[in-house]
Short mmCIF file of C-alpha atoms and ligand atoms in Angstrom, two decimals:
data_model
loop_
_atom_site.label_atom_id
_atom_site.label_comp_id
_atom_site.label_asym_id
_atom_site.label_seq_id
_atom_site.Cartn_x
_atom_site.Cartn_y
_atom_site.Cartn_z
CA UNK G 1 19.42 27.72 -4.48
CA UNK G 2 16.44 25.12 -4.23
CA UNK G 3 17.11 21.97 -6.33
CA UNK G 4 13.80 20.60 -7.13
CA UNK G 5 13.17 17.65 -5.59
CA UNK G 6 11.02 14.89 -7.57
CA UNK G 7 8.62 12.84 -6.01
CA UNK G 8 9.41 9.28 -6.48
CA UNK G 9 5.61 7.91 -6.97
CA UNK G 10 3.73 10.47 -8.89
CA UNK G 11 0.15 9.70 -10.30
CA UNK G 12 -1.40 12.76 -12.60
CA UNK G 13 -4.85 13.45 -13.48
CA UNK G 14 -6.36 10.12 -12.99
CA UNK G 15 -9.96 8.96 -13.85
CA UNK G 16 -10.77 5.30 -14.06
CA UNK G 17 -14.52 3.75 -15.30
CA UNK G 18 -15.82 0.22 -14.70
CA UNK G 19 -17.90 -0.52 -17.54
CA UNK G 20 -18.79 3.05 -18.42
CA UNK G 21 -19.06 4.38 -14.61
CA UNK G 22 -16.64 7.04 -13.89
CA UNK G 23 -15.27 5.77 -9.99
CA UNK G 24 -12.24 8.34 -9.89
CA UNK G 25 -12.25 12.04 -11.03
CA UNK G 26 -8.86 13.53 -11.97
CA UNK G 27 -6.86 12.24 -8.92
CA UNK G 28 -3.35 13.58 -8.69
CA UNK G 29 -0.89 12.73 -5.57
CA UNK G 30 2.74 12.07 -4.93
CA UNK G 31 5.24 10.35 -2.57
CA UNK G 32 8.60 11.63 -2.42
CA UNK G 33 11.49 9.40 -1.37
CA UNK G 34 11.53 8.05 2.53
CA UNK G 35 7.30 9.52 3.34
CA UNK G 36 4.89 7.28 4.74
CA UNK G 37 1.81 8.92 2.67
CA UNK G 38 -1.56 7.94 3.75
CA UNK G 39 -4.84 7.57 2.10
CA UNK G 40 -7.82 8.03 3.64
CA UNK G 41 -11.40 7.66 2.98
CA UNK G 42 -14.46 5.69 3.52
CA UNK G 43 -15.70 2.77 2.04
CA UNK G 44 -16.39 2.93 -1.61
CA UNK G 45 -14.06 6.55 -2.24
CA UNK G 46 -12.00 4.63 -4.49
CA UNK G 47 -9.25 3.69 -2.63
CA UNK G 48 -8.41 0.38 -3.82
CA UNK G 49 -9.42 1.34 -7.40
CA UNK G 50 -7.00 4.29 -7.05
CA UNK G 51 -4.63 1.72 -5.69
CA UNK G 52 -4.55 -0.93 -8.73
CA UNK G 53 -4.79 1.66 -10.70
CA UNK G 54 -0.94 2.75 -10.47
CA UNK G 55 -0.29 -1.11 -11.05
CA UNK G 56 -2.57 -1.34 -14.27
CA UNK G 57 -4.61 -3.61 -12.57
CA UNK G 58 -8.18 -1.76 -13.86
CA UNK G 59 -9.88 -1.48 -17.33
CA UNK G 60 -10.39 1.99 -18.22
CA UNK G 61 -8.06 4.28 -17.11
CA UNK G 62 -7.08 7.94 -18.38
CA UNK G 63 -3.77 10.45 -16.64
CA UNK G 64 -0.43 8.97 -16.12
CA UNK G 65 1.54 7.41 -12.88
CA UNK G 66 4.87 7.89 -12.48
CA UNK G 67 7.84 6.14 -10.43
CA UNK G 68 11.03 7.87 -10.32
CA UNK G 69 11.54 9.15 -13.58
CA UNK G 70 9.61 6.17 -15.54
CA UNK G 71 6.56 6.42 -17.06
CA UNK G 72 4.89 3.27 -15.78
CA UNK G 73 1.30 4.07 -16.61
CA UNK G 74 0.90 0.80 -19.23
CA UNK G 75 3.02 -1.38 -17.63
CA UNK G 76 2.06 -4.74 -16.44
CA UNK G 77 1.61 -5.49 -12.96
CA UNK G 78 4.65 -7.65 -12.35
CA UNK G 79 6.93 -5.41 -14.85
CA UNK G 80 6.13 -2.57 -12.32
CA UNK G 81 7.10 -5.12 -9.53
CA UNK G 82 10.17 -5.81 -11.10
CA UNK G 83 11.07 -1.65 -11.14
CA UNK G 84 11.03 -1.26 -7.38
CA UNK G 85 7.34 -0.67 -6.10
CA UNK G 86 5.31 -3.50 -4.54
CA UNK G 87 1.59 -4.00 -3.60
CA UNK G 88 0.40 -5.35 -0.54
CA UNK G 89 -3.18 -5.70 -2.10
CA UNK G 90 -6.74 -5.92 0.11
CA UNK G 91 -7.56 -9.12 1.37
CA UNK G 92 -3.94 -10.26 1.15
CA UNK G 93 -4.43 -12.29 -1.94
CA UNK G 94 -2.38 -15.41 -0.85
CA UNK G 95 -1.72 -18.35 -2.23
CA UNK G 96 -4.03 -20.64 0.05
CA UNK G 97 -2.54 -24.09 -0.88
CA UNK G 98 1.22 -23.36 -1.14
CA UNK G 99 3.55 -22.83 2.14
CA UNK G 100 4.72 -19.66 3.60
CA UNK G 101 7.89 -19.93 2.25
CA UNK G 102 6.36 -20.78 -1.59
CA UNK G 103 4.37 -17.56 -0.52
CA UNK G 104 7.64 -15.87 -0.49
CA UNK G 105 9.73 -17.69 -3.42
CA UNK G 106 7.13 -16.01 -5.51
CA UNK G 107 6.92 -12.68 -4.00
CA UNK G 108 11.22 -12.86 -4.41
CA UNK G 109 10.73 -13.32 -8.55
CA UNK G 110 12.60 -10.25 -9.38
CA UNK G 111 15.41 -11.80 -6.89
CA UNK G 112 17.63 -14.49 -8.21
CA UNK G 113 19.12 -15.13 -4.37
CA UNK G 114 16.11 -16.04 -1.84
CA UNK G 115 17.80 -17.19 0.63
CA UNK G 116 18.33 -13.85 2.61
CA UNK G 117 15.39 -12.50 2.04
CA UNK G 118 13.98 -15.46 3.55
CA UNK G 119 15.69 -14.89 6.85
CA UNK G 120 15.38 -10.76 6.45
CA UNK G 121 11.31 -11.65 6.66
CA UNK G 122 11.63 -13.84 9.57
CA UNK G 123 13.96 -11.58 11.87
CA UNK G 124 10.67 -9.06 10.79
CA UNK G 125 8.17 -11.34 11.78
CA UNK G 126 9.10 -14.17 13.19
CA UNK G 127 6.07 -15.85 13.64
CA UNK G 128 6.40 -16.86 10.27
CA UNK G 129 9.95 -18.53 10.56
CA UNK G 130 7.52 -20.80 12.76
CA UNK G 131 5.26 -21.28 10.38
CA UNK G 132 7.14 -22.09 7.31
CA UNK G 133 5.99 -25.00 6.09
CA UNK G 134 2.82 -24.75 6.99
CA UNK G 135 -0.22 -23.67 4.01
CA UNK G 136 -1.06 -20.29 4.06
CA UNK G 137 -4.72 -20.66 4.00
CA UNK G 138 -4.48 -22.08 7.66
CA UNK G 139 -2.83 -18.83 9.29
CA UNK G 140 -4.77 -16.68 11.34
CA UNK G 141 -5.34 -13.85 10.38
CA UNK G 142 -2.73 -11.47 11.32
CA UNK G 143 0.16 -14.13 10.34
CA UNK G 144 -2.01 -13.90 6.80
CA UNK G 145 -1.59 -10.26 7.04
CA UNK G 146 2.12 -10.33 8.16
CA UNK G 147 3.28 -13.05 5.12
CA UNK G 148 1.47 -10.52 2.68
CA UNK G 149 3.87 -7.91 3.91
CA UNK G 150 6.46 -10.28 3.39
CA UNK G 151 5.89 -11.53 0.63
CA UNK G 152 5.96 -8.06 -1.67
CA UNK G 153 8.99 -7.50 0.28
CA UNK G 154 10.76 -10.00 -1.09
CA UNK G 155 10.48 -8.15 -4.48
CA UNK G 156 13.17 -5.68 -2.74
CA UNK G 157 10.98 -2.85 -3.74
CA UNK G 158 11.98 0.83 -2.73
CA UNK G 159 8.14 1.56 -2.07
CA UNK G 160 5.57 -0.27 -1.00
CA UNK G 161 1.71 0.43 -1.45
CA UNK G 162 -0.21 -0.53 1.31
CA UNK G 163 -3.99 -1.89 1.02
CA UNK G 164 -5.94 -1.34 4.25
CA UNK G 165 -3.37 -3.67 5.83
CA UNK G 166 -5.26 -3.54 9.59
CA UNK G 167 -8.39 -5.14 8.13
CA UNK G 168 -10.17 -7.51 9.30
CA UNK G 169 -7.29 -7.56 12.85
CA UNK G 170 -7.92 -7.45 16.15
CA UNK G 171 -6.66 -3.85 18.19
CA UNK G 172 -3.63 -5.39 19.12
CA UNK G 173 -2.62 -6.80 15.88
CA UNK G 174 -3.38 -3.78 14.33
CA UNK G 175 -0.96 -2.16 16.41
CA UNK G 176 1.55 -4.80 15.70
CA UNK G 177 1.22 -4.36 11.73
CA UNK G 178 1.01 -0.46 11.47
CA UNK G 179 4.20 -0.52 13.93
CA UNK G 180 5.89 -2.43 11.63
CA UNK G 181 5.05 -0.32 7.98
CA UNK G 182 6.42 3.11 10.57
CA UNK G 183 9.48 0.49 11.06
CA UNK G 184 10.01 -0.42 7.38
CA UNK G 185 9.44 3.16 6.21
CA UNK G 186 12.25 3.81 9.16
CA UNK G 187 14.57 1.71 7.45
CA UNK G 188 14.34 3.75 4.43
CA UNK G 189 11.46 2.37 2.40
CA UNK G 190 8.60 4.59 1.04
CA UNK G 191 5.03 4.21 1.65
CA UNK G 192 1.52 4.68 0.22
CA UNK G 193 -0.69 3.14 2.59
CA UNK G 194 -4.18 3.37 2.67
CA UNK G 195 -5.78 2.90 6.34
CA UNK G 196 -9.02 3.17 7.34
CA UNK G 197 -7.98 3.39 11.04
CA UNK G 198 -7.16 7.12 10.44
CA UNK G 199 -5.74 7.80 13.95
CA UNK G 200 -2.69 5.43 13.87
CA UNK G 201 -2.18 5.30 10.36
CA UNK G 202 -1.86 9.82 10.67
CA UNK G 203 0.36 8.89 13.93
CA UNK G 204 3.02 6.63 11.47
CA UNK G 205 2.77 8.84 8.45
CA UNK G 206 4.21 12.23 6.95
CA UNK G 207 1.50 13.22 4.99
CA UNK G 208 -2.54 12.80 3.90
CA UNK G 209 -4.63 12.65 1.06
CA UNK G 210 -8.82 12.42 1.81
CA UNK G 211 -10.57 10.88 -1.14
CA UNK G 212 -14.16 11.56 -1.43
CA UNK G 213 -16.62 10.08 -4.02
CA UNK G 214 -13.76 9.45 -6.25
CA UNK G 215 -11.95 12.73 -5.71
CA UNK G 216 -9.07 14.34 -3.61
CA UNK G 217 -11.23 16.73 -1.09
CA UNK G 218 -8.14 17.57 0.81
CA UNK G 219 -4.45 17.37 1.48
CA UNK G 220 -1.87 18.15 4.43
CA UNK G 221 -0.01 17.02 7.02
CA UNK G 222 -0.90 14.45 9.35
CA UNK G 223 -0.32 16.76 11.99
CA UNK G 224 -2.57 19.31 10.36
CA UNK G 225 -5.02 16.35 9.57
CA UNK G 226 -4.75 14.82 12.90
CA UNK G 227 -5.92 18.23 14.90
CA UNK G 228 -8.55 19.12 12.11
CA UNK G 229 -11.48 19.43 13.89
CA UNK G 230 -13.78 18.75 10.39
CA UNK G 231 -11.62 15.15 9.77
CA UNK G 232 -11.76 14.24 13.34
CA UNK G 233 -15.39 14.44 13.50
CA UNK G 234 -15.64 12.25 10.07
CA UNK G 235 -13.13 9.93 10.40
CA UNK G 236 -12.59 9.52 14.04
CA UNK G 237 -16.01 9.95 15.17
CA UNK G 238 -15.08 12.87 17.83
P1 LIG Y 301 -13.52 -0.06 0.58
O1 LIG Y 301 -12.92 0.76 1.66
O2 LIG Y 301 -14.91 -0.53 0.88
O3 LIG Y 301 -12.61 -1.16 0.09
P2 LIG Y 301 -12.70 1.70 -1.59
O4 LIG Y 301 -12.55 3.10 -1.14
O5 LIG Y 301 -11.48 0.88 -1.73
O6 LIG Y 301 -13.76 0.95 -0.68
P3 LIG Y 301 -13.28 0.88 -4.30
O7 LIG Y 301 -13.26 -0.57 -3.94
O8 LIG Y 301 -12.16 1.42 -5.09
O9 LIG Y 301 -13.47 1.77 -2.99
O10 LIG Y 301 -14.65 1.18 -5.07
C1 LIG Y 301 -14.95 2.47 -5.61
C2 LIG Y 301 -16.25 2.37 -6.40
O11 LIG Y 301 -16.05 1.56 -7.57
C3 LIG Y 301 -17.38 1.71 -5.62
O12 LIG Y 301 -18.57 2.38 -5.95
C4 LIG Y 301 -17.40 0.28 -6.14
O13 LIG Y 301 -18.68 -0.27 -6.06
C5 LIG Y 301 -16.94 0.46 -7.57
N1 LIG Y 301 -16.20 -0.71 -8.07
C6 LIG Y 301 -15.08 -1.24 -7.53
N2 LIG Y 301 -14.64 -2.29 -8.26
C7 LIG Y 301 -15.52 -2.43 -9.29
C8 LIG Y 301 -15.62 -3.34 -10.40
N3 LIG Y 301 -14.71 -4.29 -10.58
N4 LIG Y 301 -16.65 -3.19 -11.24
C9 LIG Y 301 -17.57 -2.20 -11.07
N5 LIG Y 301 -17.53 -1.29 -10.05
C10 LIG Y 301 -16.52 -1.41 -9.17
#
């Protein structure tokens, strides 16, 4: 007999409107327990409104998102936090003027003990053990990028939702970030990430979604994504 498996991020029938302005049409997806689900699309699909969207983070919003077997759809951002699924958001989003490790104490709210999560995030990146005193606002790049990882990981989530985490980084950083969400997700944790360097974000991840204008054109595989010959020539240019 098949036991039905539930996914553990569901969002159903989801439209959101800035001012009016419909930006997503109807958008329904999933992520069941232990996938690395990407996201893909190109600049303006709705990604990141689709994104804050399952942490009430926009206006107008009709459909519902699910995590486990919660209804989270008018939850707050940090009540949603506090249930197990974290956002890595665009742009990172640090605090500028406080440390790397005050960075961290306030990704770890949900957490009364820091302390090991703390050293957890430095045996994950240790660049950042080096740099824990120092303001966030002054890392490059990539340590920005790599303390914005840690720092919704110190919420102990069971999924984390990924923001275009490769932007703005250099090839080889890229590399190193996107290795380490296929390492996390290896540990056990699940994954929405949204990529816009399709290739290695397909190569970490389970399964795809395409947004287009606002609306899920297609769905599959990465495999089957990877070796369409339709995606390849619109989102890796070959
Ligand atoms: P990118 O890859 O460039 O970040 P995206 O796929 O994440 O793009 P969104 O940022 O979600 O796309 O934007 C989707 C649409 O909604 C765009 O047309 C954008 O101009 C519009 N939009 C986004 N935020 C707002 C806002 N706060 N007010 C009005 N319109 C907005």
């Amino acid at each position: 007999m098949n036991v039905p498996v539930s996914p553990l991020l569901e969002v159903r029938n989801l439209s959101v409107f800035y001012s009016g302005l419909q930006v997503l049409w109807d958008v329904s997806l999933s992520v069941d327990s232990g996938e690395i689900v990407t996201i893909l699309g190109a600049n303006g699909a709705g990604k990141t409104t689709l994104v804050q969207s399952i942490f009430g983070l926009v206006g107008e919003r009709h459909g519902q998102v699910f995590f486990g077997d919660t209804d989270i759809t008018g939850l707050p951002a940090y009540d949603v936090v506090t249930r197990g699924l974290s956002l890595v958001p665009e742009k990172r989003e640090l605090f500028p003027k406080m440390t790397v490790i005050e960075n961290l104490e306030l990704g770890g709210f949900p957490r009364p003990e820091k302390a090991a999560g703390y050293n957890e995030m430095f045996a994950l990146f240790p660049i950042l053990e080096e740099r824990k005193d120092q303001l966030a606002g002054t890392l490059s790049g990539g340590e920005q990028q790599m303390l914005a990882i840690a720092r919704a990981l110190m919420a102990r989530p069971s999924m984390l939702v990924l923001d275009e985490p490769s932007l703005g980084l250099s090839p080889l950083l890229v590399s190193t970030v996107l290795d380490a969400v296929g390492t996390l997700n290896q540990s056990g944790l699940s994954i929405l990430l949204v990529e816009q360097n399709v290739q290695h974000a397909l190569e970490i991840s389970h399964r795809g979604y395409i947004l287009e204008n606002g609306r899920i054109i297609r769905e599959g595989s990465s495999e089957e994504l990877l070796h369409d010959d339709q995606i390849r020539a619109a989102y890796l240019g070959i």
